[in-house]
Coordinates of C-alpha atoms and ligand atoms in Angstrom, one line a residue:
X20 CA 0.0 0.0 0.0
X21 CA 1.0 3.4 -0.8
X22 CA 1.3 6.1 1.8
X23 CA -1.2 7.9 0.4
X24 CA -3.4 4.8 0.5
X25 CA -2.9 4.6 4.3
X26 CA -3.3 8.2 5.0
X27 CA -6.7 8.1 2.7
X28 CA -7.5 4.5 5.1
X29 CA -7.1 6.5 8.2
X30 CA -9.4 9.6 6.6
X31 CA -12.1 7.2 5.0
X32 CA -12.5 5.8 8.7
X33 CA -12.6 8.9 10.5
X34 CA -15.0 10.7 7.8
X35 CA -17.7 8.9 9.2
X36 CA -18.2 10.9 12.1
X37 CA -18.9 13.9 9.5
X38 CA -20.9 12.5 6.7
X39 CA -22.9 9.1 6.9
X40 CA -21.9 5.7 5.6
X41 CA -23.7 6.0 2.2
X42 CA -21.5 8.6 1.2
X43 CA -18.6 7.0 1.5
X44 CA -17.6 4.9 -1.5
X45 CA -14.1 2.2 -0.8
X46 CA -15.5 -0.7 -2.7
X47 CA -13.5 -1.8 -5.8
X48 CA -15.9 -1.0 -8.2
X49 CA -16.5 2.3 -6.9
X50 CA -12.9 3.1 -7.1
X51 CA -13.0 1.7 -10.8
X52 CA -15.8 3.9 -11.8
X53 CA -13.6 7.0 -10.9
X54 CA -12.0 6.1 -14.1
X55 CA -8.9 7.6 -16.0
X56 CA -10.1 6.9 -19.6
X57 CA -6.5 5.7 -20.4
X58 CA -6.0 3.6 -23.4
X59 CA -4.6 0.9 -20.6
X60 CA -5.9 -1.2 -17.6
X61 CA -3.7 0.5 -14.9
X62 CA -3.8 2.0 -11.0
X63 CA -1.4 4.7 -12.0
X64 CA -4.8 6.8 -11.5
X65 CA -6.9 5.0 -9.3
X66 CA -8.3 6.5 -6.2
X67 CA -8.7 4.9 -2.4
X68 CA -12.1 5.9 -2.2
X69 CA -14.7 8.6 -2.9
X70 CA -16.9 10.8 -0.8
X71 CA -19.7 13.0 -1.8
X72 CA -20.3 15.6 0.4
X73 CA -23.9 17.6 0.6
X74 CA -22.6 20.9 2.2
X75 CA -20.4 23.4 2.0
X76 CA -19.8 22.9 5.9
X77 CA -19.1 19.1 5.5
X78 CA -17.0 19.8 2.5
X79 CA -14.8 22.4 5.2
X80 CA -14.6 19.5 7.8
X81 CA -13.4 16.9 5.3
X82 CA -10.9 19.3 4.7
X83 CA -10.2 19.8 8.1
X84 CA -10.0 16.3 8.6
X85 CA -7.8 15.4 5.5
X86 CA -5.3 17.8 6.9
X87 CA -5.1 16.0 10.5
X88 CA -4.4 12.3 8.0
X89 CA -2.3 14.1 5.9
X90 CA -4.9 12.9 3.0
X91 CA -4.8 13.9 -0.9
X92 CA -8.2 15.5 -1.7
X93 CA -9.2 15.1 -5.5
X94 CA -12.6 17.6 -6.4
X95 CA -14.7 17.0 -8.6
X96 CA -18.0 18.7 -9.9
X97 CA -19.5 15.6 -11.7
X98 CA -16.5 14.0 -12.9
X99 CA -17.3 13.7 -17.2
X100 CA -13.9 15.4 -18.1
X101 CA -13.6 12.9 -20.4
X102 CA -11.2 13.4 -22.6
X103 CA -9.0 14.7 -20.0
X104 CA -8.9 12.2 -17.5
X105 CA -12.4 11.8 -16.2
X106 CA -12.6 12.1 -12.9
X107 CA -9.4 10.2 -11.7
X108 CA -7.0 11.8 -9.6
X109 CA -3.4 12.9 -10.8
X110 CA -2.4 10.9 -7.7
X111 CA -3.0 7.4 -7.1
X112 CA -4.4 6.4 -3.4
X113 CA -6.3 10.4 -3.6
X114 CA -9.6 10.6 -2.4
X115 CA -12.7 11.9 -5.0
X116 CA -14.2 14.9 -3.6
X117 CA -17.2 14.1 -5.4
X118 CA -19.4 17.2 -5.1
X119 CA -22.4 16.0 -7.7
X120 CA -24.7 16.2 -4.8
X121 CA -24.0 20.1 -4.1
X122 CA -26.3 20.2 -7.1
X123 CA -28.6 23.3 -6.5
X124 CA -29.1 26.1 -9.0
X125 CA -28.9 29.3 -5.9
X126 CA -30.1 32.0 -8.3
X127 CA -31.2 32.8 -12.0
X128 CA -31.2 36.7 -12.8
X129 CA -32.7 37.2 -16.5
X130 CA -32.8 41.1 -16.5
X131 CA -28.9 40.7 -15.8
X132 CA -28.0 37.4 -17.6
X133 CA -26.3 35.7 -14.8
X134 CA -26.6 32.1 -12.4
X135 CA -25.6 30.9 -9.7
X136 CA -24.8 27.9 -8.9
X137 CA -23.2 24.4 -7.0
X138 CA -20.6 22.4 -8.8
X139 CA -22.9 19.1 -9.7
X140 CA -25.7 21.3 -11.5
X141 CA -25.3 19.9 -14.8
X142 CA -25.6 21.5 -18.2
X143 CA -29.2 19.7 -18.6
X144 CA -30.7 20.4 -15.2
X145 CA -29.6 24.3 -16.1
X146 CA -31.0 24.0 -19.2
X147 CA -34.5 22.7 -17.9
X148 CA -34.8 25.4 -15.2
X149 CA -33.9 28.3 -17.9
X150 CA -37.0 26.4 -20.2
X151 CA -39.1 25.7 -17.2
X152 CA -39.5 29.0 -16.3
X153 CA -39.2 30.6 -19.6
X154 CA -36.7 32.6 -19.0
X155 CA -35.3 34.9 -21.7
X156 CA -31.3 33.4 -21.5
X157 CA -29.1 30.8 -23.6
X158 CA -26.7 29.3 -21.6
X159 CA -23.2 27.9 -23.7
X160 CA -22.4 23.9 -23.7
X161 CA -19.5 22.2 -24.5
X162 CA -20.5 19.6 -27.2
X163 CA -20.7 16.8 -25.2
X164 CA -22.8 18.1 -22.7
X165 CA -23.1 15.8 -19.7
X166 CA -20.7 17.0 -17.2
X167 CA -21.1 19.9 -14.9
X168 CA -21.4 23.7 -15.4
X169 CA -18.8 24.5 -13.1
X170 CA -16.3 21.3 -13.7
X171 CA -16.3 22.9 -17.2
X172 CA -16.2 26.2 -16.6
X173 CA -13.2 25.9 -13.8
X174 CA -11.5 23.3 -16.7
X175 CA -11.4 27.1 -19.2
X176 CA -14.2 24.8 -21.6
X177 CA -15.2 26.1 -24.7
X178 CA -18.6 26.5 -26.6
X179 CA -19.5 27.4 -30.4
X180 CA -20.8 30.3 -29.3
X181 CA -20.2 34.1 -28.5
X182 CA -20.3 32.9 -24.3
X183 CA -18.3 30.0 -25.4
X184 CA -14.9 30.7 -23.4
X185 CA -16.6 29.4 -19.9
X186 CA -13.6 30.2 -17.7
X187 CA -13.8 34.3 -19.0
X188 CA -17.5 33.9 -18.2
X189 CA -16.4 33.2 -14.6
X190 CA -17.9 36.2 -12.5
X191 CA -17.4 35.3 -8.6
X192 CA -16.8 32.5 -7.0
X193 CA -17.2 30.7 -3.3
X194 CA -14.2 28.6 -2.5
X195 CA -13.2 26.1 0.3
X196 CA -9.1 26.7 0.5
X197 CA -7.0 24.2 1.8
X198 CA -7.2 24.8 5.5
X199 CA -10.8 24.6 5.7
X200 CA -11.6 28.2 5.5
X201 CA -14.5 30.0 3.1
X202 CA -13.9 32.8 1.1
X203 CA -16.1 34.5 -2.1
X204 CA -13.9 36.1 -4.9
X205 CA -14.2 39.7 -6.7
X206 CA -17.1 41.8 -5.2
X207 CA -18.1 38.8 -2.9
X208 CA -15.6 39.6 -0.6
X209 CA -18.0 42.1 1.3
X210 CA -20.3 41.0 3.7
X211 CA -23.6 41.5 1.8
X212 CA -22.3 42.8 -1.8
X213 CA -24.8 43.8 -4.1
X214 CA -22.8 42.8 -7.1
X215 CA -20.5 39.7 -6.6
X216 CA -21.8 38.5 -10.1
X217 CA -22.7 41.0 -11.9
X218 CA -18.8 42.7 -11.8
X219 CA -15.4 41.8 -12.8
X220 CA -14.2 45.1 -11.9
X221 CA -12.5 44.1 -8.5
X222 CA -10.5 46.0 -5.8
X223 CA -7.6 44.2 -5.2
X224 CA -6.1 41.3 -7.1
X225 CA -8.8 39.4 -9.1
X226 CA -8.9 35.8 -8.1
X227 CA -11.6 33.7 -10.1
X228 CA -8.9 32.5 -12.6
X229 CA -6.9 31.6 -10.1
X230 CA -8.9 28.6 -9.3
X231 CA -9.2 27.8 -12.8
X232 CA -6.8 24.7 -13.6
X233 CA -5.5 25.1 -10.5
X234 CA -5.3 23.0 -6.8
X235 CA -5.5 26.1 -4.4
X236 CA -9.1 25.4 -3.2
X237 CA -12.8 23.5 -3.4
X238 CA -15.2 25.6 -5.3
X239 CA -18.8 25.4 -3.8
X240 CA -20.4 28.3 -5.7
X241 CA -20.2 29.9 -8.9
X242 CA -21.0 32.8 -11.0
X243 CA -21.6 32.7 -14.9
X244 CA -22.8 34.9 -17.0
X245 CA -25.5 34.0 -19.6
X246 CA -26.2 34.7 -23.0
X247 CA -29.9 36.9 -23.8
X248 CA -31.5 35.0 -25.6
X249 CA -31.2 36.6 -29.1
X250 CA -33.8 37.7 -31.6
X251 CA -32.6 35.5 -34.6
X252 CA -30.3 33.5 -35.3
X253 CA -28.0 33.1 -38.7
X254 CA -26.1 29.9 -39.9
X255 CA -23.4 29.8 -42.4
X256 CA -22.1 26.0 -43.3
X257 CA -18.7 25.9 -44.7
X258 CA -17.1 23.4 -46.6
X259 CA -13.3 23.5 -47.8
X260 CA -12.4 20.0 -50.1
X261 CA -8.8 19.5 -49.5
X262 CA -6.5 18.5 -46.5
X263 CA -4.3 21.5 -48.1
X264 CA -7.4 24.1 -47.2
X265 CA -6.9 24.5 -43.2
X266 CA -4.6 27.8 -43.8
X267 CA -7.2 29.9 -46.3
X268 CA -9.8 28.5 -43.5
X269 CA -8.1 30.1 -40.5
X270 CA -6.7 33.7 -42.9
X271 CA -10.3 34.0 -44.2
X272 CA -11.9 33.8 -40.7
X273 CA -10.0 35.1 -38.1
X274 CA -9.6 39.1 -39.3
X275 CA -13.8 38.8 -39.5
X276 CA -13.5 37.7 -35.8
X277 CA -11.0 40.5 -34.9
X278 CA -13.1 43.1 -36.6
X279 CA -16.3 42.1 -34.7
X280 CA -18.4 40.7 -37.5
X281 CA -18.1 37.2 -36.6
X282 CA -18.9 37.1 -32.5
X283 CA -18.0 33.3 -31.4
X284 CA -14.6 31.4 -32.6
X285 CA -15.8 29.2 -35.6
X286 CA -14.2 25.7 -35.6
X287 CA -12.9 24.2 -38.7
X288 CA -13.4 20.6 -38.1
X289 CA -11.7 17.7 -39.9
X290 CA -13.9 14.9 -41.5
X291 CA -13.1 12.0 -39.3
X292 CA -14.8 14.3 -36.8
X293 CA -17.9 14.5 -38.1
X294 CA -17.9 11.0 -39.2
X295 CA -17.0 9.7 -35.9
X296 CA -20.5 10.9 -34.9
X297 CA -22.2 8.6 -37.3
X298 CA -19.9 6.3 -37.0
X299 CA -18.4 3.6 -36.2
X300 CA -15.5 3.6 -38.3
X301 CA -16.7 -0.1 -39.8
X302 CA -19.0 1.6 -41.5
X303 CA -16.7 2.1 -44.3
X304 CA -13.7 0.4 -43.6
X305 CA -12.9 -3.2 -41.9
X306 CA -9.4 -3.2 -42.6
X307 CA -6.2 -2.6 -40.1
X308 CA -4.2 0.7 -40.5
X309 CA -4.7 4.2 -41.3
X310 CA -8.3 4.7 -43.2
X311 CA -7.4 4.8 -47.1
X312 CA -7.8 8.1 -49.0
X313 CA -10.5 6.3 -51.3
X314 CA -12.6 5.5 -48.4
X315 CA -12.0 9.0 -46.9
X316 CA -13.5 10.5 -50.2
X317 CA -16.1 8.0 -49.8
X318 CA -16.9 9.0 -46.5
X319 CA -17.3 12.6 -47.4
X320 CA -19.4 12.0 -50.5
X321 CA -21.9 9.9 -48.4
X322 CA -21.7 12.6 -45.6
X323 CA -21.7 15.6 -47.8
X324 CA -18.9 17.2 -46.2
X325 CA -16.2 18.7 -46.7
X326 CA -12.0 17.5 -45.8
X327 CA -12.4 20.8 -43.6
X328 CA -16.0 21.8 -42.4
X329 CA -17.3 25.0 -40.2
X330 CA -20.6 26.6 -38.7
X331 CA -20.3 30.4 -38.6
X332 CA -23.8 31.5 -36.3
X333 CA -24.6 35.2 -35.9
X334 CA -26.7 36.0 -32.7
X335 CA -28.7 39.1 -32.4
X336 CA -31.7 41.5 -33.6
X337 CA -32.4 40.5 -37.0
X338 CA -30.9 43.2 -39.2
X339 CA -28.0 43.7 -37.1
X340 CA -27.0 39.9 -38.0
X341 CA -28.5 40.1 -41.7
X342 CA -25.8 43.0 -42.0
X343 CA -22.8 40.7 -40.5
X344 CA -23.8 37.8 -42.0
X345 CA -23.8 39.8 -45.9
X346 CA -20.4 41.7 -44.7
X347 CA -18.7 38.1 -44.1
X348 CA -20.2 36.1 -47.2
X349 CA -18.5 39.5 -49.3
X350 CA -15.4 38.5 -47.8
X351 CA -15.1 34.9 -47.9
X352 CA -17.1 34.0 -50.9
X353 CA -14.0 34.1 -53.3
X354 CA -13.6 31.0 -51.6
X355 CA -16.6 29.0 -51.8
X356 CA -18.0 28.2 -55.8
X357 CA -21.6 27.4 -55.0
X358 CA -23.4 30.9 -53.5
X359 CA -23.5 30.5 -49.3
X360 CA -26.7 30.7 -48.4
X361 CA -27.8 31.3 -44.5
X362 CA -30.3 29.5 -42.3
X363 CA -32.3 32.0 -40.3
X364 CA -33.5 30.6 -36.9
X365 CA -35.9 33.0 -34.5
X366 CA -37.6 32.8 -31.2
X367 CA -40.0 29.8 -31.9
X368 CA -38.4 27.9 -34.0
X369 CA -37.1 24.1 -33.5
X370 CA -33.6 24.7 -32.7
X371 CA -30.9 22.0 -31.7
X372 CA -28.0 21.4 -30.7
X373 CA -25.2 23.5 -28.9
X374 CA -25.2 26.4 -31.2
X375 CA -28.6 26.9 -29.4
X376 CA -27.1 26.4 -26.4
X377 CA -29.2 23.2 -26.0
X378 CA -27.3 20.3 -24.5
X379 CA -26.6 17.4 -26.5
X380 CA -24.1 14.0 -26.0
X381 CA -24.0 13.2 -29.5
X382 CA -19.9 14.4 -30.0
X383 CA -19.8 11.1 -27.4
X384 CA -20.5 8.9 -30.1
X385 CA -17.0 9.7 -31.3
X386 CA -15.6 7.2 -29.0
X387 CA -17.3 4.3 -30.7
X388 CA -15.4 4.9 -34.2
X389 CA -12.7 1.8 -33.4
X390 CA -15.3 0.1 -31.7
X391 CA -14.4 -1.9 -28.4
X392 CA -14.4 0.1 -25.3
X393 CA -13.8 3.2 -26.7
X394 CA -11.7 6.0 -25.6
X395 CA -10.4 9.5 -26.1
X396 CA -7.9 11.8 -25.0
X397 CA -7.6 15.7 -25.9
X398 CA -4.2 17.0 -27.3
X399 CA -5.2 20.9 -27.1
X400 CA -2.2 23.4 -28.4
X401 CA -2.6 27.2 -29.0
X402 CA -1.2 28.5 -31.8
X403 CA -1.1 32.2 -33.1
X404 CA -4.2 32.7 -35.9
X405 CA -1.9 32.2 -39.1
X406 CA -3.1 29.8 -41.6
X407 CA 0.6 29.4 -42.5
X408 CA 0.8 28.3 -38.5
X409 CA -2.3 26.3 -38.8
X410 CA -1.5 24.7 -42.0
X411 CA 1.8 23.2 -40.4
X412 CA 0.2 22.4 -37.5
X413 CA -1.7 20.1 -38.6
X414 CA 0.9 18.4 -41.3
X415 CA 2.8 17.6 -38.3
X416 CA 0.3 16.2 -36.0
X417 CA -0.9 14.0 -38.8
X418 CA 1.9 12.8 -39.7
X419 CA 2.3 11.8 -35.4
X420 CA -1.1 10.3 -35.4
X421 CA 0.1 7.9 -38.8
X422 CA 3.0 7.1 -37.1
X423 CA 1.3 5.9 -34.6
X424 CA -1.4 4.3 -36.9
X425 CA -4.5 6.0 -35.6
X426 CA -6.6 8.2 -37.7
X427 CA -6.5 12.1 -37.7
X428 CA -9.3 14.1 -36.2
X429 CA -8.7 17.6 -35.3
X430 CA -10.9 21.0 -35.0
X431 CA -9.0 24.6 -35.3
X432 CA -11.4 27.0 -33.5
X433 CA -10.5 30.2 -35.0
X434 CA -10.0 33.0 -32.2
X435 CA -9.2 36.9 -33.4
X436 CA -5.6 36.6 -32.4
X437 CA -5.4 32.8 -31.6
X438 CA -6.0 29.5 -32.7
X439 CA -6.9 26.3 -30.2
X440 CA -6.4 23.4 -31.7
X441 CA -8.7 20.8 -30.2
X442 CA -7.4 16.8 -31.2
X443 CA -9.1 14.2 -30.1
X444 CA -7.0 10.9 -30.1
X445 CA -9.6 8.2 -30.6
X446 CA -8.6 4.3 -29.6
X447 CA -10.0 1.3 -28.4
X448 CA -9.3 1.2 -24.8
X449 CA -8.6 -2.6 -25.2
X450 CA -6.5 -3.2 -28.0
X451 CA -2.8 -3.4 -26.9
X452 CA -1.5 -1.5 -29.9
X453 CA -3.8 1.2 -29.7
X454 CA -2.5 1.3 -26.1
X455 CA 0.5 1.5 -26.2
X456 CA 0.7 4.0 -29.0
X457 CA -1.6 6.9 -27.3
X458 CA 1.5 7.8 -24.5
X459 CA 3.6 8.2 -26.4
X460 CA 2.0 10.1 -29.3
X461 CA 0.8 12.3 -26.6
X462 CA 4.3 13.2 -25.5
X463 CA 5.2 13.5 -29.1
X464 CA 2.8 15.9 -29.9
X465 CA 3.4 18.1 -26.9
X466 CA 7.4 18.1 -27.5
X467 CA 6.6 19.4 -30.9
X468 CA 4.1 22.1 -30.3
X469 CA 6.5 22.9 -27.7
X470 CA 9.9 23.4 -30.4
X471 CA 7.1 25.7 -32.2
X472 CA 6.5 27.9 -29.1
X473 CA 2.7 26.5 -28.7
X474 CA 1.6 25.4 -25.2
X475 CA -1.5 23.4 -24.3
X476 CA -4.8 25.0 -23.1
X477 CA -5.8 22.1 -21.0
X478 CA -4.5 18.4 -21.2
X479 CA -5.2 14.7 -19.9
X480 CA -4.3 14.3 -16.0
X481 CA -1.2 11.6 -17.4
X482 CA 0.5 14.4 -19.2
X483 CA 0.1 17.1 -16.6
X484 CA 3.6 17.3 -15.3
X485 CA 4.9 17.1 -19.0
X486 CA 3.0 20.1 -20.2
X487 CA 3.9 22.3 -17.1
X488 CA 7.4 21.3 -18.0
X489 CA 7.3 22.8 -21.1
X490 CA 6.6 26.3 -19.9
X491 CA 10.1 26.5 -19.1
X492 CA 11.1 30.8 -19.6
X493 CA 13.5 31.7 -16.8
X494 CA 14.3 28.0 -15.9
X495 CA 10.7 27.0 -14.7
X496 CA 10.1 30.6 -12.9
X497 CA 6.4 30.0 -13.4
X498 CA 6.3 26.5 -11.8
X499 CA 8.2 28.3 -9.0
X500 CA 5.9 30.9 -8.2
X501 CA 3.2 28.2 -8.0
X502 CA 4.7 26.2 -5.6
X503 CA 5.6 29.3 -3.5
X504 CA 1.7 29.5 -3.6
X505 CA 0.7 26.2 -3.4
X506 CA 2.9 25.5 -0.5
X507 CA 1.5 29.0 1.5
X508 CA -2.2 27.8 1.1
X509 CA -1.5 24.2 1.1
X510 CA 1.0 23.0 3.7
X511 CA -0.3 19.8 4.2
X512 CA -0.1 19.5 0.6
X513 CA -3.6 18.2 0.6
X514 CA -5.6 19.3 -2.3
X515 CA -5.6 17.8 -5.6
X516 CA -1.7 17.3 -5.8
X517 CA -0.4 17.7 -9.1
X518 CA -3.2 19.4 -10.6
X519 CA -1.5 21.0 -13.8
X520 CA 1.3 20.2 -13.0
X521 CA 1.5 22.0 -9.3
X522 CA 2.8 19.6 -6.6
X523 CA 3.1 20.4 -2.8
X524 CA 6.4 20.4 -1.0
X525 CA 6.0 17.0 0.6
X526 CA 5.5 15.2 -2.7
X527 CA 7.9 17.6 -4.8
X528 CA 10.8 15.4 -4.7
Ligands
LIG611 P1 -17.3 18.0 -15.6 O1 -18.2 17.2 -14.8 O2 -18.0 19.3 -16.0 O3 -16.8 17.3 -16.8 P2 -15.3 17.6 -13.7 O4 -16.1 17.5 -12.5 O5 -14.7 16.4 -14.4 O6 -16.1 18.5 -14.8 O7 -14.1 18.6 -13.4 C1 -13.0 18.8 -14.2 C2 -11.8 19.1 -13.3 O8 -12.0 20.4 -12.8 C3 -11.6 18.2 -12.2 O9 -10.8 17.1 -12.5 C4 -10.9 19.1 -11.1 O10 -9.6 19.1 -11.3 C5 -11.5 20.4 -11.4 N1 -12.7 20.7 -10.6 C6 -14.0 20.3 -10.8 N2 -14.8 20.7 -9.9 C7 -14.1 21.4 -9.0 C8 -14.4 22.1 -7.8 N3 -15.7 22.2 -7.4 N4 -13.4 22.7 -7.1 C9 -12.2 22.7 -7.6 N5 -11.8 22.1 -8.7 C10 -12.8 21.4 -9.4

């Protein structure tokens, strides 16, 4: 047993003097379903046990507690972070914090477009309390949308849609930090503020973002700003034929987005993407190795796609968005031969998916495209918006995925200064090959992004020591300012150890 392990026994045990029995999970297929999503059976990730907390005061007393055993503590909101580790803990022998039960929805403000609420409030049960009581507001969703509004927005998540950076839609939070003690960020820090999410504007350091990604405290609350609910909607599809197309994508799109006409960063998304969601793979090709070119032309035919594929929305009152929407078909339509033509969508109208800010799982169905128990794992670089950038971007990683023999599948959301370049490594969690090639693609692709000056947004909880590595100016001076921090809040080194890479002094060495 690890020493972890023993501390977490010892914590498990005494725990139940704060929270009853039923909400303690130590049996082995409890501590399997905390799973890592790795392309490999291993315990590199597993946890000693899990406990689901219904308050924020029990949540301070397991903290409490976990500093007297000396016990890792691994939060979670509801634990679908999928693609980047689920809801296993860097550390092995950790205990989940699972906080899916906190699941209340505090407040819902429609003249100022905000919420309110607990880490387990999902994107659906938001979603059916906007719709239940009518109210006037879109909320943005990732596109697989069963995890948690907070998990998601404290994980910097992304949308297709003009509220689609969650973490900068962030406005106050309530926080549990290490030693047990309850603070509220930004405006919240007075007694009885009028204003803790309505403002960003803060006196004092702003803290919201630095809980984001981070292991320097428990969120319990949180403020997000919502989208009004807009008059109309407009929809541009775009279609680009070749592999060779992903730089005039990115160079026609992102001065539109810098200039204001395009509102949300479009994603041009490779075809194996979109297939993936009809999929499985088997569909079109039985064989072993890469997918051929002729059945990836087959593919698209069937599909009606294009190599490289892209939804442009425009959100607003009507003419307002007609305008944009005529402004950025004059710009781009050198580019396409048939005329674009927009959808219009307004208030009444059948509307789906996550463009709507309506929830959906579908994207899950990517995981099925080897078949088997399937798997995925996010490889998530920012790169400056340059379609030269882009272009070579995604040369090199696919050349890395057909080394490896999986098939490419990449998005390029198109930002007004920056790309992020969402991969998504698809495998069967069973096959040994697969298995063994996923690791070490990963560290592949991150040593390369990282010889072209591109870190990772976000990555998979196996890799997080390997990305913070990379951001290496002044030998490592940022990873020293976050110990200095980590070790001042977190002396015990109890929460979430290695969390982005951040480790507390005792397990540094
Ligand atoms: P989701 O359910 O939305 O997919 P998760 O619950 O998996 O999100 O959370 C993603 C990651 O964010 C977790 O692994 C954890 O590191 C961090 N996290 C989630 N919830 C909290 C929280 N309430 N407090 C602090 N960190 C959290």
């Amino acid at each position: 047993m690890t020493a972890a392990a023993l501390d977490a026994a010892a914590f498990l045990r005494a725990a139940r003097d704060i929270i009853p029995a039923d909400r303690i999970f130590t049996a082995e297929e409890d501590r399997s379903a905390y799973d890592d999503q790795m392309a490999f059976p291993s315990d590199a990730h597993k946890p000693a046990g899990a406990i689901a907390p219904v308050s924020v005061e029990e949540v301070q007393a397991l903290v409490r507690l976990a500093n007297r055993t000396k016990t890792p503590l691994w939060p979670i909101s509801r634990g679908k972070n999928l693609g980047y580790g689920g809801s296993a803990p860097v550390m092995a022998g950790a205990v989940i914090l699972d906080m899916s039960r906190m699941n209340k929805i505090i407040e819902i403000d429609s003249d100022r477009a905000y919420c309110l609420v607990e880490p387990g409030v999902g994107f659906y049960d938001l979603y059916d309390a906007l719709a239940q009581k009518n109210m006037p507001l879109w909320m943005s969703v990732p596109g697989n949308a069963w995890g948690s509004v907070a998990g998601n927005a404290l994980e910097r998540g992304k949308g297709p849609q003009p509220y689609g950076d969650h973490g900068a839609t962030i406005c106050g939070l309530e926080v549990v930090l290490p030693d047990g003690s309850l603070i509220r960020t930004g405006t919240g820090a007075m007694e009885g503020s009028a204003t803790w999410n309505l403002s960003k504007d803060v006196y004092g350091p702003a803290w919201d973002q630095m809980f984001c990604q981070s292991n320097f405290g428990i969120v319990t609350k949180l403020g997000l700003w919502l989208m009004p609910a807009p008059e109309a909607t407009m929809t541009l599809n775009l279609q680009l034929p070749h592999d060779s197309d992903l730089g005039r994508g990115v160079d026609m799109l992102y001065p539109l987005r810098l200039r204001g006409l395009i509102d949300h960063d479009p994603a041009w998304v490779s075809y194996v993407g979109i297939a993936s969601y009809v999929g499985p793979r088997s569909n079109w090709y039985e064989g072993e190795g890469l997918l051929p070119e002729e059945k990836g032309r087959a593919i698209r035919d069937q599909l009606k796609i294009g190599w490289w594929n892209c939804q442009l929305n425009f959100y607003g009152h009507e003419k307002v968005i007609a305008a944009k929407c005529d402004a950025v078909m004059e710009a781009i339509g050198q580019h396409f031969p048939a005329k674009l033509t927009p959808t219009t969508w307004r208030k009444g109208d059948d509307f789906a998916g996550s463009k709507a800010g309506i929830p959906g799982t579908l994207d899950m169905a990517m995981i099925n495209w080897y078949g088997g128990r399937g798997g995925h794992m996010g490889f998530s670089p920012i790169l400056p918006a340059d379609g030269k950038a882009a272009q070579a971007q995604f040369e090199r990683t696919r050349k890395r995925y057909a080394e490896a023999g999986l098939d490419y599948y990449g998005a390029f959301a198109v930002g007004a200064r920056s790309v992020i370049n969402i991969n998504e490594i698809l495998y069967d969690r069973d096959d040994e090959r697969m298995a063994n090639a996923v690791p070490r693609l990963m560290d592949q692709l991150i040593s390369d992004a990282a010889a072209q000056g591109y870190s990772e947004y976000r990555t998979h909880i196996s890799t997080m020591d390997r990305v913070a590595k990379t951001l290496n100016y002044g030998n490592g001076a940022m990873g020293r300012l976050n110990s200095l921090l980590k070790d001042a809040l977190d002396p015990n080194g109890i929460m979430a150890p290695g969390k982005s890479g951040i480790w507390p002094a005792r397990y540094r060495s």
